[in-house]
Amino acid sequence: NLVVRGLAFFDGHLLVSRWLGGYCFPVGGRLDHGESLREAIRREFLEETGVSATVRKLVYFNENFFVDDRGKSVHELGWFYWLSPDAPVGGPGISLPHPDSPRLALEYVALDRLEEEGLVPPFLRLYLPGDYSDAFAHTPRHIILADRGDQPPEVQEVEWGG
C-alpha cells in the first residue's frame, strides 16, 4: 500500500480526516499508477479539501506494519509532506464534509491532544508536536511502525549516519 499524507496546520492544529466517532489521520491517500509523490500529494489534498497547496518539505517516510479491520496484515509505505494550503480550509472547531465518504469529516486537532484525538499512525503522536515546534528542522525522518494490535505499537527511527 503506497500512500501520501499532507500535514497542514492552523494555529497549532493539524488538519485531519476523521471517521465519525472514531480515529483520525492526515489528509491524503493512495498514489495513482505512474504518478510522482509530489503530484499525488497535491492531487489528494485538492480532491479532499477543494484547496490547492504548496509542498514545503518531505518530513516523514513511514514503513507501517499493521493488521486491518478484516484481520489482514498490511505493509504500508507512507510519505508525509508539510504543506501550506493556498487558501484557508475551515478552522479549529469547524467540521467540514469529506468528499470520500459521508462518514468522514475534515477537522483540526490540537497538537497537544493527538493521543486523545486518536491520530494514526501513532508515530505522529510522538514526533509531530516537537518537529512542528522547530519548523521540521530535524527532518526528514524514516520511521518504522509495527502496530499489530495485540501489544503496544513499536516505533523505531532509522538513523542513516552521515
mmCIF file of C-alpha atoms in Angstrom:
data_model
loop_
_atom_site.group_PDB
_atom_site.id
_atom_site.type_symbol
_atom_site.label_atom_id
_atom_site.label_comp_id
_atom_site.label_asym_id
_atom_site.label_seq_id
_atom_site.Cartn_x
_atom_site.Cartn_y
_atom_site.Cartn_z
ATOM 1 C CA ASN A 1 0.000 0.000 0.000
ATOM 2 C CA LEU A 2 1.603 3.289 -1.123
ATOM 3 C CA VAL A 3 0.196 6.474 0.427
ATOM 4 C CA VAL A 4 0.952 10.185 0.690
ATOM 5 C CA ARG A 5 -0.243 12.351 3.574
ATOM 6 C CA GLY A 6 -0.330 16.128 3.920
ATOM 7 C CA LEU A 7 0.481 17.879 7.178
ATOM 8 C CA ALA A 8 -1.335 21.229 7.052
ATOM 9 C CA PHE A 9 -1.598 23.397 10.156
ATOM 10 C CA PHE A 10 -3.689 26.249 11.533
ATOM 11 C CA ASP A 11 -2.714 27.922 14.803
ATOM 12 C CA GLY A 12 -1.134 24.817 16.398
ATOM 13 C CA HIS A 13 -3.738 22.430 14.987
ATOM 14 C CA LEU A 14 -3.359 19.701 12.348
ATOM 15 C CA LEU A 15 -5.933 19.234 9.570
ATOM 16 C CA VAL A 16 -7.208 15.642 9.598
ATOM 17 C CA SER A 17 -9.756 13.313 8.068
ATOM 18 C CA ARG A 18 -11.837 11.762 10.868
ATOM 19 C CA TRP A 19 -14.139 8.779 10.793
ATOM 20 C CA LEU A 20 -17.278 9.964 12.593
ATOM 21 C CA GLY A 21 -16.972 8.863 16.190
ATOM 22 C CA GLY A 22 -13.529 7.360 15.599
ATOM 23 C CA TYR A 23 -9.882 7.813 14.804
ATOM 24 C CA CYS A 24 -8.343 10.453 12.544
ATOM 25 C CA PHE A 25 -5.436 10.655 10.105
ATOM 26 C CA PRO A 26 -3.721 13.318 7.985
ATOM 27 C CA VAL A 27 -5.352 14.239 4.681
ATOM 28 C CA GLY A 28 -4.126 12.147 1.744
ATOM 29 C CA GLY A 29 -4.444 8.785 0.088
ATOM 30 C CA ARG A 30 -3.046 6.266 -2.357
ATOM 31 C CA LEU A 31 -0.785 7.020 -5.281
ATOM 32 C CA ASP A 32 -2.119 6.512 -8.786
ATOM 33 C CA HIS A 33 -0.040 4.387 -11.151
ATOM 34 C CA GLY A 34 2.672 6.474 -12.825
ATOM 35 C CA GLU A 35 2.148 9.451 -10.502
ATOM 36 C CA SER A 36 5.036 11.155 -8.699
ATOM 37 C CA LEU A 37 4.867 11.685 -4.938
ATOM 38 C CA ARG A 38 4.614 15.468 -5.389
ATOM 39 C CA GLU A 39 1.790 15.077 -7.921
ATOM 40 C CA ALA A 40 -0.003 12.618 -5.635
ATOM 41 C CA ILE A 41 0.035 14.779 -2.500
ATOM 42 C CA ARG A 42 -1.060 17.885 -4.389
ATOM 43 C CA ARG A 43 -3.901 15.915 -6.086
ATOM 44 C CA GLU A 44 -5.048 14.227 -2.877
ATOM 45 C CA PHE A 45 -5.068 17.474 -0.899
ATOM 46 C CA LEU A 46 -7.019 19.286 -3.611
ATOM 47 C CA GLU A 47 -9.520 16.416 -4.005
ATOM 48 C CA GLU A 48 -10.189 16.190 -0.260
ATOM 49 C CA THR A 49 -10.208 19.890 0.667
ATOM 50 C CA GLY A 50 -11.034 21.731 -2.555
ATOM 51 C CA VAL A 51 -7.923 23.865 -1.979
ATOM 52 C CA SER A 52 -4.555 23.643 -3.711
ATOM 53 C CA ALA A 53 -1.427 23.561 -1.551
ATOM 54 C CA THR A 54 2.256 24.336 -1.754
ATOM 55 C CA VAL A 55 4.512 21.406 -0.869
ATOM 56 C CA ARG A 56 7.081 22.682 1.637
ATOM 57 C CA LYS A 57 9.065 19.615 2.685
ATOM 58 C CA LEU A 58 9.077 15.830 2.991
ATOM 59 C CA VAL A 59 9.139 15.309 6.758
ATOM 60 C CA TYR A 60 8.479 11.592 7.332
ATOM 61 C CA PHE A 61 8.915 8.359 5.423
ATOM 62 C CA ASN A 62 6.997 5.632 7.249
ATOM 63 C CA GLU A 63 7.048 1.854 6.953
ATOM 64 C CA ASN A 64 3.848 0.842 8.691
ATOM 65 C CA PHE A 65 3.082 -2.783 9.584
ATOM 66 C CA PHE A 66 -0.445 -3.298 10.913
ATOM 67 C CA VAL A 67 -3.492 -5.566 10.822
ATOM 68 C CA ASP A 68 -6.535 -4.027 9.125
ATOM 69 C CA ASP A 69 -10.192 -4.260 10.204
ATOM 70 C CA ARG A 70 -10.577 -7.564 8.314
ATOM 71 C CA GLY A 71 -7.594 -9.166 10.087
ATOM 72 C CA LYS A 72 -5.292 -8.843 7.058
ATOM 73 C CA SER A 73 -1.620 -7.990 7.608
ATOM 74 C CA VAL A 74 -0.659 -4.796 5.774
ATOM 75 C CA HIS A 75 2.744 -3.280 4.906
ATOM 76 C CA GLU A 76 2.129 0.348 4.033
ATOM 77 C CA LEU A 77 4.743 2.799 2.773
ATOM 78 C CA GLY A 78 3.844 6.410 3.508
ATOM 79 C CA TRP A 79 5.366 9.769 2.608
ATOM 80 C CA PHE A 80 4.277 12.680 4.840
ATOM 81 C CA TYR A 81 4.671 16.222 3.494
ATOM 82 C CA TRP A 82 4.479 19.576 5.259
ATOM 83 C CA LEU A 83 2.020 21.610 3.178
ATOM 84 C CA SER A 84 0.823 25.201 3.102
ATOM 85 C CA PRO A 85 -2.746 25.475 1.802
ATOM 86 C CA ASP A 86 -3.138 28.256 -0.771
ATOM 87 C CA ALA A 87 -6.407 29.322 0.922
ATOM 88 C CA PRO A 88 -7.969 28.599 4.343
ATOM 89 C CA VAL A 89 -9.548 25.181 4.914
ATOM 90 C CA GLY A 90 -12.024 25.732 7.731
ATOM 91 C CA GLY A 91 -10.505 26.206 11.163
ATOM 92 C CA PRO A 92 -10.387 24.726 14.662
ATOM 93 C CA GLY A 93 -13.862 23.842 15.918
ATOM 94 C CA ILE A 94 -15.276 23.579 12.384
ATOM 95 C CA SER A 95 -16.208 20.210 10.859
ATOM 96 C CA LEU A 96 -16.402 20.113 7.067
ATOM 97 C CA PRO A 97 -17.843 17.376 4.839
ATOM 98 C CA HIS A 98 -15.324 14.998 3.298
ATOM 99 C CA PRO A 99 -15.742 14.030 -0.372
ATOM 100 C CA ASP A 100 -14.641 10.409 0.126
ATOM 101 C CA SER A 101 -17.447 9.329 2.462
ATOM 102 C CA PRO A 102 -20.410 10.769 4.378
ATOM 103 C CA ARG A 103 -18.879 9.037 7.434
ATOM 104 C CA LEU A 104 -15.694 11.154 7.157
ATOM 105 C CA ALA A 105 -15.195 14.804 8.120
ATOM 106 C CA LEU A 106 -12.361 17.314 7.801
ATOM 107 C CA GLU A 107 -11.384 18.799 11.165
ATOM 108 C CA TYR A 108 -8.449 20.251 13.029
ATOM 109 C CA VAL A 109 -6.944 18.589 16.106
ATOM 110 C CA ALA A 110 -4.718 20.358 18.616
ATOM 111 C CA LEU A 111 -1.098 19.187 18.537
ATOM 112 C CA ASP A 112 -1.139 18.797 22.331
ATOM 113 C CA ARG A 113 -4.120 16.376 22.137
ATOM 114 C CA LEU A 114 -3.058 13.927 19.417
ATOM 115 C CA GLU A 115 -3.271 10.871 21.697
ATOM 116 C CA GLU A 116 -6.770 11.740 22.941
ATOM 117 C CA GLU A 117 -7.922 12.537 19.407
ATOM 118 C CA GLY A 118 -6.873 9.079 18.138
ATOM 119 C CA LEU A 119 -4.420 10.272 15.471
ATOM 120 C CA VAL A 120 -2.956 7.459 13.361
ATOM 121 C CA PRO A 121 -0.407 6.331 12.519
ATOM 122 C CA PRO A 122 0.670 6.506 16.183
ATOM 123 C CA PHE A 123 4.271 7.581 15.460
ATOM 124 C CA LEU A 124 2.882 11.046 14.651
ATOM 125 C CA ARG A 125 1.820 11.432 18.282
ATOM 126 C CA LEU A 126 5.470 11.085 19.322
ATOM 127 C CA TYR A 127 7.245 13.171 16.699
ATOM 128 C CA LEU A 128 4.851 15.732 15.258
ATOM 129 C CA PRO A 129 4.469 18.222 18.152
ATOM 130 C CA GLY A 130 8.235 18.660 18.599
ATOM 131 C CA ASP A 131 9.038 18.654 14.902
ATOM 132 C CA TYR A 132 6.328 21.247 14.233
ATOM 133 C CA SER A 133 7.599 23.488 17.040
ATOM 134 C CA ASP A 134 11.074 23.650 15.462
ATOM 135 C CA ALA A 135 9.745 24.047 11.894
ATOM 136 C CA PHE A 136 10.768 20.484 10.968
ATOM 137 C CA ALA A 137 14.474 21.352 11.261
ATOM 138 C CA HIS A 138 15.450 17.731 12.085
ATOM 139 C CA THR A 139 13.530 16.060 9.298
ATOM 140 C CA PRO A 140 13.077 14.078 7.155
ATOM 141 C CA ARG A 141 12.781 11.087 9.476
ATOM 142 C CA HIS A 142 12.456 7.428 8.466
ATOM 143 C CA ILE A 143 10.096 5.747 10.932
ATOM 144 C CA ILE A 144 9.223 2.059 11.157
ATOM 145 C CA LEU A 145 5.980 1.327 12.995
ATOM 146 C CA ALA A 146 4.780 -2.147 13.936
ATOM 147 C CA ASP A 147 1.208 -1.990 15.265
ATOM 148 C CA ARG A 148 -0.195 -5.498 15.222
ATOM 149 C CA GLY A 149 -2.931 -4.763 17.761
ATOM 150 C CA ASP A 150 -2.059 -7.407 20.373
ATOM 151 C CA GLN A 151 0.567 -5.229 22.106
ATOM 152 C CA PRO A 152 1.608 -1.560 22.195
ATOM 153 C CA PRO A 153 2.923 -0.215 18.876
ATOM 154 C CA GLU A 154 6.679 -0.436 18.338
ATOM 155 C CA VAL A 155 8.237 2.705 16.882
ATOM 156 C CA GLN A 156 11.788 2.780 15.564
ATOM 157 C CA GLU A 157 13.541 5.667 13.875
ATOM 158 C CA VAL A 158 16.119 4.594 11.308
ATOM 159 C CA GLU A 159 19.388 6.509 11.694
ATOM 160 C CA TRP A 160 21.132 6.962 8.380
ATOM 161 C CA GLY A 161 24.539 8.148 9.580
ATOM 162 C CA GLY A 162 26.356 10.807 7.705
#
